[in-house]
Short mmCIF file of C-alpha atoms and ligand atoms in Angstrom, two decimals:
data_model
loop_
_atom_site.label_atom_id
_atom_site.label_comp_id
_atom_site.label_asym_id
_atom_site.label_seq_id
_atom_site.Cartn_x
_atom_site.Cartn_y
_atom_site.Cartn_z
CA MET A 197 -57.05 -73.57 83.18
CA THR A 198 -60.68 -73.90 81.47
CA ASP A 199 -59.22 -71.50 78.54
CA ILE A 200 -55.82 -73.68 78.23
CA LYS A 201 -58.20 -76.91 78.28
CA ALA A 202 -60.47 -75.14 75.45
CA ALA A 203 -57.41 -74.15 73.51
CA LEU A 204 -55.99 -77.74 73.64
CA ARG A 205 -59.40 -79.25 72.57
CA ALA A 206 -59.69 -76.79 69.72
CA GLN A 207 -56.03 -77.97 68.73
CA HIS A 208 -55.82 -79.28 65.09
CA ILE A 209 -52.98 -81.28 63.96
CA GLU A 210 -52.52 -82.68 60.45
CA THR A 211 -50.66 -85.88 59.58
CA PRO A 212 -48.98 -86.67 56.47
CA SER A 213 -50.20 -89.79 54.14
CA TRP A 214 -46.48 -90.44 53.40
CA ALA A 215 -45.64 -91.13 57.27
CA TYR A 216 -47.86 -94.32 56.92
CA GLY A 217 -45.89 -95.70 54.05
CA ASN A 218 -42.28 -97.26 53.65
CA SER A 219 -39.74 -94.49 53.72
CA GLY A 220 -35.91 -94.45 54.41
CA THR A 221 -32.78 -93.01 53.12
CA ARG A 222 -30.80 -93.46 49.79
CA PHE A 223 -29.21 -96.22 51.70
CA LYS A 224 -32.18 -98.39 52.46
CA VAL A 225 -35.87 -98.21 52.61
CA PHE A 226 -36.94 -101.11 55.17
CA ALA A 227 -40.48 -102.38 54.58
CA GLN A 228 -42.58 -102.77 57.55
CA LYS A 229 -45.82 -105.18 58.21
CA GLY A 230 -49.06 -103.81 57.48
CA VAL A 231 -48.01 -101.15 55.79
CA PRO A 232 -50.91 -99.65 53.39
CA ARG A 233 -51.10 -100.45 49.79
CA ASP A 234 -53.10 -97.26 48.66
CA PRO A 235 -54.35 -93.96 49.67
CA TYR A 236 -57.59 -95.53 51.04
CA GLU A 237 -55.62 -97.61 53.67
CA LYS A 238 -53.36 -94.68 54.62
CA LEU A 239 -56.51 -92.81 55.61
CA ALA A 240 -57.71 -95.57 57.67
CA ASP A 241 -54.37 -95.71 59.54
CA ALA A 242 -54.35 -91.87 59.95
CA ALA A 243 -57.80 -92.26 61.33
CA GLN A 244 -56.33 -94.33 63.91
CA VAL A 245 -54.21 -91.64 64.97
CA HIS A 246 -57.13 -89.24 65.45
CA ALA A 247 -59.42 -91.78 67.11
CA TYR A 248 -56.62 -92.02 70.17
CA THR A 249 -55.68 -88.60 70.27
CA GLY A 250 -58.75 -86.57 69.25
CA ILE A 251 -56.70 -83.79 67.65
CA ALA A 252 -55.59 -85.19 64.29
CA PRO A 253 -58.58 -84.85 62.09
CA THR A 254 -56.99 -84.11 58.78
CA VAL A 255 -54.49 -85.89 56.37
CA ALA A 256 -52.26 -84.17 54.00
CA LEU A 257 -51.94 -86.05 50.65
CA HIS A 258 -49.03 -85.86 48.29
CA ILE A 259 -49.26 -86.29 44.39
CA PRO A 260 -48.79 -88.45 42.74
CA TRP A 261 -48.03 -90.77 45.87
CA ASP A 262 -51.76 -90.59 46.57
CA LYS A 263 -52.94 -90.45 42.94
CA VAL A 264 -56.58 -92.15 42.63
CA ASP A 265 -59.16 -92.33 39.77
CA ASP A 266 -61.73 -90.71 42.01
CA TYR A 267 -60.55 -87.83 44.45
CA ALA A 268 -64.20 -86.95 45.40
CA ASP A 269 -64.31 -90.56 46.33
CA LEU A 270 -61.39 -90.57 48.32
CA ALA A 271 -62.77 -87.60 50.24
CA ARG A 272 -65.67 -89.40 51.08
CA HIS A 273 -63.66 -92.38 52.30
CA ALA A 274 -62.13 -89.84 54.68
CA ARG A 275 -65.27 -88.61 55.92
CA GLU A 276 -66.55 -92.03 56.65
CA LEU A 277 -63.52 -92.71 58.88
CA GLY A 278 -63.95 -89.43 60.59
CA VAL A 279 -61.36 -87.44 59.03
CA GLY A 280 -60.78 -84.90 56.42
CA ILE A 281 -58.57 -84.12 53.39
CA GLY A 282 -56.01 -81.44 54.33
CA ALA A 283 -53.25 -79.97 52.21
CA ILE A 284 -52.43 -81.10 49.05
CA ASN A 285 -48.48 -81.43 48.26
CA SER A 286 -47.05 -80.93 45.02
CA ASN A 287 -44.12 -83.11 43.81
CA VAL A 288 -41.75 -81.89 40.97
CA PHE A 289 -38.76 -83.37 42.35
CA GLN A 290 -39.10 -87.15 41.29
CA ASP A 291 -39.27 -87.02 37.20
CA ASP A 292 -36.00 -87.06 35.07
CA ASP A 293 -36.97 -83.78 33.73
CA TYR A 294 -36.43 -82.08 36.54
CA MET A 295 -32.79 -83.06 36.85
CA LEU A 296 -31.76 -79.06 36.29
CA GLY A 297 -35.03 -77.86 37.99
CA SER A 298 -38.75 -77.74 37.75
CA VAL A 299 -40.36 -74.39 37.73
CA THR A 300 -36.67 -72.90 37.32
CA ASN A 301 -35.47 -75.18 34.65
CA PRO A 302 -33.65 -73.39 31.81
CA ALA A 303 -36.03 -75.32 29.46
CA ALA A 304 -39.32 -73.69 28.85
CA ARG A 305 -41.15 -77.20 28.07
CA VAL A 306 -40.05 -78.48 31.56
CA ARG A 307 -41.21 -75.41 33.49
CA ARG A 308 -44.68 -75.85 31.41
CA LYS A 309 -44.64 -79.43 32.67
CA ALA A 310 -44.00 -78.42 36.03
CA THR A 311 -46.52 -75.65 36.27
CA ASP A 312 -49.07 -77.89 34.90
CA HIS A 313 -48.52 -80.55 37.68
CA LEU A 314 -49.26 -77.70 40.44
CA LEU A 315 -52.37 -76.35 38.41
CA GLU A 316 -53.48 -80.20 38.49
CA CYS A 317 -53.06 -80.09 42.35
CA VAL A 318 -55.36 -77.25 42.31
CA ASP A 319 -57.93 -79.38 40.56
CA ILE A 320 -57.49 -81.87 43.19
CA MET A 321 -58.03 -79.39 45.93
CA ASP A 322 -61.24 -78.49 44.20
CA ALA A 323 -62.07 -82.41 44.04
CA THR A 324 -61.18 -83.26 47.64
CA GLY A 325 -62.37 -79.80 49.29
CA SER A 326 -58.82 -79.06 50.30
CA ASP A 327 -58.18 -75.28 50.92
CA THR A 328 -54.33 -75.59 51.05
CA LEU A 329 -51.77 -76.34 48.28
CA LYS A 330 -48.24 -77.15 49.74
CA LEU A 331 -45.36 -76.28 47.49
CA TRP A 332 -41.90 -77.50 48.00
CA PHE A 333 -38.89 -77.06 45.21
CA SER A 334 -35.91 -79.17 45.11
CA ASP A 335 -34.80 -76.73 42.61
CA GLY A 336 -31.37 -75.69 42.88
CA ILE A 337 -27.69 -75.94 41.55
CA ASN A 338 -24.69 -77.97 42.51
CA TYR A 339 -21.97 -75.90 41.08
CA PRO A 340 -21.18 -71.94 40.76
CA GLY A 341 -22.03 -70.81 37.27
CA GLN A 342 -24.15 -74.03 36.51
CA ASP A 343 -27.14 -71.43 35.87
CA ASP A 344 -28.36 -67.97 36.51
CA ILE A 345 -29.38 -67.54 39.95
CA ARG A 346 -31.45 -64.51 39.48
CA ALA A 347 -33.02 -65.74 36.13
CA ARG A 348 -34.17 -68.76 38.12
CA GLN A 349 -35.93 -66.39 40.62
CA ASP A 350 -37.66 -64.85 37.64
CA ARG A 351 -38.71 -68.05 36.33
CA LEU A 352 -39.85 -69.17 39.68
CA ALA A 353 -42.01 -66.04 40.33
CA GLU A 354 -43.57 -66.35 36.62
CA SER A 355 -44.79 -69.94 37.74
CA LEU A 356 -46.03 -69.03 41.31
CA ALA A 357 -48.01 -66.06 39.80
CA GLU A 358 -49.58 -68.58 37.26
CA VAL A 359 -50.61 -70.89 40.19
CA TYR A 360 -51.59 -67.99 42.39
CA ASP A 361 -54.20 -66.75 39.78
CA ARG A 362 -55.53 -70.05 39.41
CA LEU A 363 -56.43 -70.34 43.19
CA GLY A 364 -60.07 -70.32 43.75
CA GLU A 365 -62.29 -68.64 46.72
CA GLY A 366 -60.81 -69.86 50.14
CA GLN A 367 -57.87 -71.34 48.56
CA ARG A 368 -54.19 -70.62 49.32
CA PHE A 369 -50.88 -71.92 48.70
CA LEU A 370 -48.04 -72.43 51.20
CA LEU A 371 -44.37 -72.10 49.88
CA GLU A 372 -41.88 -74.20 51.73
CA TYR A 373 -38.17 -73.34 51.92
CA LYS A 374 -35.21 -75.62 52.49
CA LEU A 375 -31.42 -74.63 52.92
CA PHE A 376 -30.16 -77.59 50.93
CA GLU A 377 -30.58 -81.21 49.62
CA PRO A 378 -30.98 -82.42 47.05
CA ALA A 379 -29.36 -79.37 45.58
CA PHE A 380 -25.82 -78.73 47.43
CA TYR A 381 -24.76 -75.12 46.28
CA ALA A 382 -27.73 -72.90 45.67
CA THR A 383 -31.50 -74.03 46.41
CA ASP A 384 -33.77 -71.40 44.86
CA VAL A 385 -36.23 -71.27 47.81
CA PRO A 386 -33.43 -71.46 50.56
CA ASP A 387 -34.79 -69.67 53.49
CA TRP A 388 -37.77 -67.71 55.22
CA GLY A 389 -36.80 -64.65 53.65
CA THR A 390 -37.04 -65.70 49.82
CA ALA A 391 -40.17 -67.56 50.54
CA TYR A 392 -41.58 -64.30 52.17
CA ALA A 393 -40.38 -62.06 49.71
CA HIS A 394 -42.12 -64.08 46.92
CA CYS A 395 -45.29 -64.38 49.16
CA VAL A 396 -45.45 -60.51 49.67
CA LYS A 397 -45.37 -59.96 46.23
CA LEU A 398 -48.20 -62.59 45.16
CA GLY A 399 -50.68 -61.51 47.82
CA PRO A 400 -52.84 -62.58 50.91
CA LYS A 401 -53.44 -66.21 49.30
CA ALA A 402 -49.65 -66.90 49.37
CA GLN A 403 -47.99 -67.50 52.93
CA VAL A 404 -44.92 -69.44 54.09
CA VAL A 405 -44.80 -73.10 55.75
CA VAL A 406 -42.01 -73.21 58.28
CA ASP A 407 -40.38 -77.20 57.97
CA THR A 408 -38.44 -77.29 61.06
CA GLY A 409 -35.89 -79.56 59.59
CA HIS A 410 -35.06 -77.08 56.93
CA HIS A 411 -32.84 -74.70 58.37
CA ALA A 412 -28.93 -74.10 59.06
CA PRO A 413 -27.74 -75.64 62.51
CA GLY A 414 -28.25 -72.88 65.17
CA THR A 415 -31.04 -71.22 63.41
CA ASN A 416 -33.46 -69.51 65.81
CA ILE A 417 -36.63 -70.91 64.30
CA GLU A 418 -39.12 -69.20 66.51
CA PHE A 419 -37.81 -65.89 65.56
CA ILE A 420 -38.91 -66.59 62.15
CA VAL A 421 -42.14 -68.05 63.62
CA ALA A 422 -42.75 -64.76 65.59
CA PHE A 423 -41.74 -62.49 62.67
CA LEU A 424 -43.96 -64.26 59.84
CA LEU A 425 -47.12 -64.46 62.44
CA ARG A 426 -46.67 -60.71 62.75
CA GLU A 427 -46.75 -60.10 59.20
CA GLY A 428 -49.73 -62.64 58.62
CA LYS A 429 -47.47 -64.49 56.28
CA LEU A 430 -47.29 -67.85 58.82
CA GLY A 431 -49.40 -70.11 56.75
CA GLY A 432 -48.11 -73.55 58.68
CA PHE A 433 -45.55 -75.84 59.88
CA ASP A 434 -44.12 -79.21 58.72
CA PHE A 435 -43.16 -80.40 62.17
CA ASN A 436 -40.22 -82.98 62.79
CA SER A 437 -36.90 -82.90 64.33
CA ARG A 438 -33.23 -83.38 63.62
CA PHE A 439 -30.04 -83.77 65.18
CA TYR A 440 -28.04 -82.75 61.99
CA ALA A 441 -29.93 -82.23 58.88
CA ASP A 442 -33.34 -82.68 57.16
CA ASP A 443 -33.64 -85.82 59.27
CA ASP A 444 -37.32 -85.94 59.42
CA LEU A 445 -37.62 -87.59 62.96
CA MET A 446 -40.43 -87.37 65.28
CA VAL A 447 -41.25 -83.69 66.07
CA GLY A 448 -40.22 -82.83 69.72
CA ALA A 449 -37.89 -85.94 69.64
CA ALA A 450 -34.45 -84.43 69.11
CA ASP A 451 -35.31 -81.09 70.76
CA PRO A 452 -38.39 -80.87 72.85
CA PHE A 453 -37.40 -77.52 74.05
CA GLN A 454 -37.05 -75.83 70.66
CA LEU A 455 -40.66 -77.15 70.13
CA PHE A 456 -41.76 -75.45 73.41
CA ARG A 457 -40.04 -72.01 72.33
CA ILE A 458 -41.89 -72.38 68.93
CA MET A 459 -45.08 -73.02 70.38
CA PHE A 460 -44.89 -70.41 72.83
CA GLU A 461 -44.36 -68.04 69.91
CA VAL A 462 -47.38 -69.54 68.27
CA VAL A 463 -49.57 -68.99 71.33
CA ARG A 464 -47.77 -65.45 71.89
CA GLY A 465 -48.69 -64.61 68.33
CA GLY A 466 -52.21 -65.72 68.10
CA GLY A 467 -51.12 -68.38 65.97
CA LEU A 468 -53.37 -71.23 67.98
CA ASP A 469 -56.56 -69.36 67.35
CA PRO A 470 -58.34 -71.26 64.48
CA GLU A 471 -58.97 -68.14 62.70
CA ALA A 472 -55.25 -67.50 62.56
CA GLY A 473 -55.26 -70.17 59.86
CA VAL A 474 -51.89 -71.71 60.66
CA ALA A 475 -51.72 -75.37 59.59
CA PHE A 476 -49.89 -77.56 62.08
CA MET A 477 -48.96 -80.52 59.81
CA LEU A 478 -46.38 -82.92 60.51
CA ASP A 479 -43.80 -84.20 58.00
CA GLN A 480 -42.01 -87.28 58.96
CA CYS A 481 -40.55 -90.39 58.24
CA HIS A 482 -40.64 -93.48 60.56
CA ASN A 483 -37.93 -95.31 58.78
CA ILE A 484 -37.04 -97.88 61.58
CA GLU A 485 -40.10 -97.27 64.09
CA PRO A 486 -43.69 -98.37 63.71
CA LYS A 487 -45.73 -95.80 61.72
CA ILE A 488 -49.04 -95.31 63.46
CA PRO A 489 -47.40 -95.21 67.04
CA GLY A 490 -44.81 -93.20 65.76
CA GLN A 491 -47.55 -90.47 64.45
CA ILE A 492 -49.68 -90.75 67.92
CA ARG A 493 -46.20 -89.92 69.80
CA SER A 494 -45.53 -86.97 67.55
CA VAL A 495 -49.17 -85.72 67.88
CA MET A 496 -48.58 -86.13 71.66
CA ASN A 497 -45.39 -84.19 71.55
CA VAL A 498 -46.86 -81.05 70.01
CA GLN A 499 -49.75 -81.31 72.33
CA GLU A 500 -47.45 -81.50 75.41
CA ALA A 501 -45.27 -78.52 73.94
CA THR A 502 -48.55 -76.49 73.40
CA ALA A 503 -49.77 -77.18 76.93
CA LYS A 504 -46.48 -76.07 78.31
CA ALA A 505 -46.70 -72.87 76.09
CA LEU A 506 -50.27 -72.13 77.20
CA LEU A 507 -48.95 -72.48 80.89
CA VAL A 508 -46.32 -69.52 80.74
CA ASP A 509 -47.64 -67.11 83.33
CA ARG A 510 -47.91 -64.17 80.55
CA GLU A 511 -48.58 -61.58 83.22
CA ALA A 512 -45.29 -62.42 85.28
CA LEU A 513 -43.31 -62.64 82.25
CA ALA A 514 -44.42 -59.25 80.85
CA ALA A 515 -43.61 -57.77 84.36
CA ALA A 516 -40.11 -59.23 84.50
CA GLN A 517 -39.46 -58.28 80.84
CA SER A 518 -40.55 -54.65 81.53
CA GLU A 519 -38.34 -54.38 84.66
CA GLY A 520 -35.37 -55.82 82.69
CA ASP A 521 -35.25 -58.99 85.08
CA VAL A 522 -33.51 -61.15 82.85
CA LEU A 523 -33.36 -64.01 85.28
CA GLY A 524 -36.67 -63.63 86.62
CA ALA A 525 -38.24 -63.58 83.00
CA ASN A 526 -36.09 -66.55 82.06
CA ALA A 527 -37.42 -68.57 85.16
CA VAL A 528 -41.15 -67.87 84.27
CA PHE A 529 -40.55 -69.24 80.87
CA MET A 530 -38.65 -72.39 82.31
CA ASP A 531 -41.12 -72.72 85.11
CA ALA A 532 -43.60 -73.64 82.14
CA TYR A 533 -41.32 -75.58 80.31
CA ASN A 534 -40.57 -77.79 83.56
CA THR A 535 -44.02 -78.18 84.08
CA ASP A 536 -45.20 -82.11 83.88
CA VAL A 537 -48.34 -81.45 81.59
CA ARG A 538 -49.03 -85.48 81.19
CA PRO A 539 -51.68 -85.37 83.88
CA LEU A 540 -53.40 -82.34 82.43
CA LEU A 541 -53.50 -84.17 79.16
CA ALA A 542 -54.71 -87.38 80.23
CA GLU A 543 -57.47 -85.57 81.95
CA LEU A 544 -58.53 -83.69 79.07
CA ARG A 545 -58.52 -86.78 76.86
CA GLU A 546 -60.94 -88.56 79.60
CA GLU A 547 -63.11 -85.65 79.66
CA SER A 548 -63.35 -86.05 76.00
CA GLY A 549 -64.33 -89.92 76.44
CA LEU A 550 -60.80 -90.77 75.08
CA ALA A 551 -58.35 -93.27 76.98
CA PRO A 552 -56.02 -91.02 78.82
CA ASP A 553 -52.70 -92.71 77.22
CA PRO A 554 -53.16 -93.06 73.35
CA MET A 555 -50.11 -95.08 73.06
CA THR A 556 -51.24 -97.70 75.43
CA ALA A 557 -54.79 -97.74 74.00
CA TYR A 558 -53.87 -98.16 70.40
CA ALA A 559 -51.50 -100.98 71.33
CA LYS A 560 -54.26 -102.91 73.15
CA SER A 561 -56.70 -102.24 70.03
CA GLY A 562 -55.26 -104.98 68.00
CA TYR A 563 -55.44 -102.76 64.97
CA PHE A 564 -51.79 -103.50 64.13
CA GLU A 565 -52.12 -107.29 64.38
CA LYS A 566 -55.22 -106.86 62.07
CA ILE A 567 -53.69 -104.80 59.01
CA ALA A 568 -50.46 -106.95 59.60
CA ALA A 569 -52.73 -110.06 58.85
CA GLU A 570 -55.18 -108.40 56.29
CA ARG A 571 -52.58 -106.44 54.28
CA VAL A 572 -50.62 -109.24 52.28
CA GLY A 573 -49.74 -108.85 48.62
CA GLY A 574 -49.90 -105.85 46.41
CA ASN A 575 -47.21 -103.08 46.50
CA GLN A 576 -46.82 -101.43 49.99
CA ALA A 577 -46.98 -97.49 49.82
CA GLY A 578 -43.75 -95.53 49.74
CA TRP A 579 -42.17 -92.35 48.07
CA GLY A 580 -42.66 -94.17 44.86
CA ALA A 581 -45.69 -93.00 42.56
C1 LRH B 239 -39.19 -81.89 51.44
C2 LRH B 239 -40.20 -82.12 52.29
C3 LRH B 239 -41.43 -81.59 51.38
C4 LRH B 239 -42.24 -82.66 51.00
C5 LRH B 239 -41.39 -83.77 51.39
C6 LRH B 239 -42.20 -85.12 51.73
O1 LRH B 239 -37.95 -82.16 52.30
O2 LRH B 239 -40.23 -81.41 53.45
O3 LRH B 239 -42.41 -80.99 52.51
O4 LRH B 239 -42.82 -82.58 49.89
O5 LRH B 239 -40.23 -83.52 52.40
MN1 MN B 240 -41.70 -80.60 54.59
#
């Protein structure tokens, strides 16, 4: 049990700055009381999640949503709050110029503009001390024949190579794939295979990020995780959950068993070891639920799935597997999943000087009432720059 507790104490989950701002769908973005107006306030809210869970010490930024005059000062502010700046997320999906694509656009001028934004994000990594650039491209086409699928791959590869060469010592980028949306016929980085192939060609500083909401229904995501880990190409996760498409709901909310299966392959593949360098990031939108409690609950969901994955009796599993004992092996697996790990995690938190239930502790803290009263006026943060 001590190893399991040690692994859980060393767990590191990164929360996304944009989860603390307003978000929604094309139908409506509902504003909520107390929402941050700037990246400094977003970091303050993220620090609350770390204060009550103890395992969310970094915050991913999104550029330009988190654009500031002085990124070094923002990093200093984060340190003062007891958190750090995590992955820098580029954004080449919200500019009119990118209607027909960003780095894959037929127009060289637009490709140049997009690549320059990616390079600017590396400058921001230098200024904040971040070692990870996360690249997601909304690029794709809506109608067959609209553009040349192969030529777009050439353009993508050219831009990625330029960004790869710009990466400094200890820096890397994670390439994110997504099956569809906003493109509805062909997306230029639609699946793990495409992302993997580009990353292998580029080199060790390029890895793949698995966003759990970006697959076709029925996709066995834990297989992809096992494969990428084996290849040393699993750079990280964008955790969330979904019932239908890229719903960006709280991780583990829609399918806690899937999250357990994913975390088992992470544990089995050595991905929980800090030196494996796997970034466990959340990428969610709390469209209708309170944002800080939503993040706390999400961090707890990953922690619970991880605890269950660590409880799998690996020896008994391996024995049953090697004997071809199908039901026996499955039973060993399900025993761990059906184990209530909440008492273990409550004990772990108390041993770390934290309240046993982060949700109750945060609710009693009065922090929400404080920010709801203070944060009046100004522009609430959202998916707009
Ligand atoms: C795209 C995505 C990507 C982010 C955005 C907030 O769907 O998953 O990771 O840039 O959400
Ligand atoms: Mn994502």
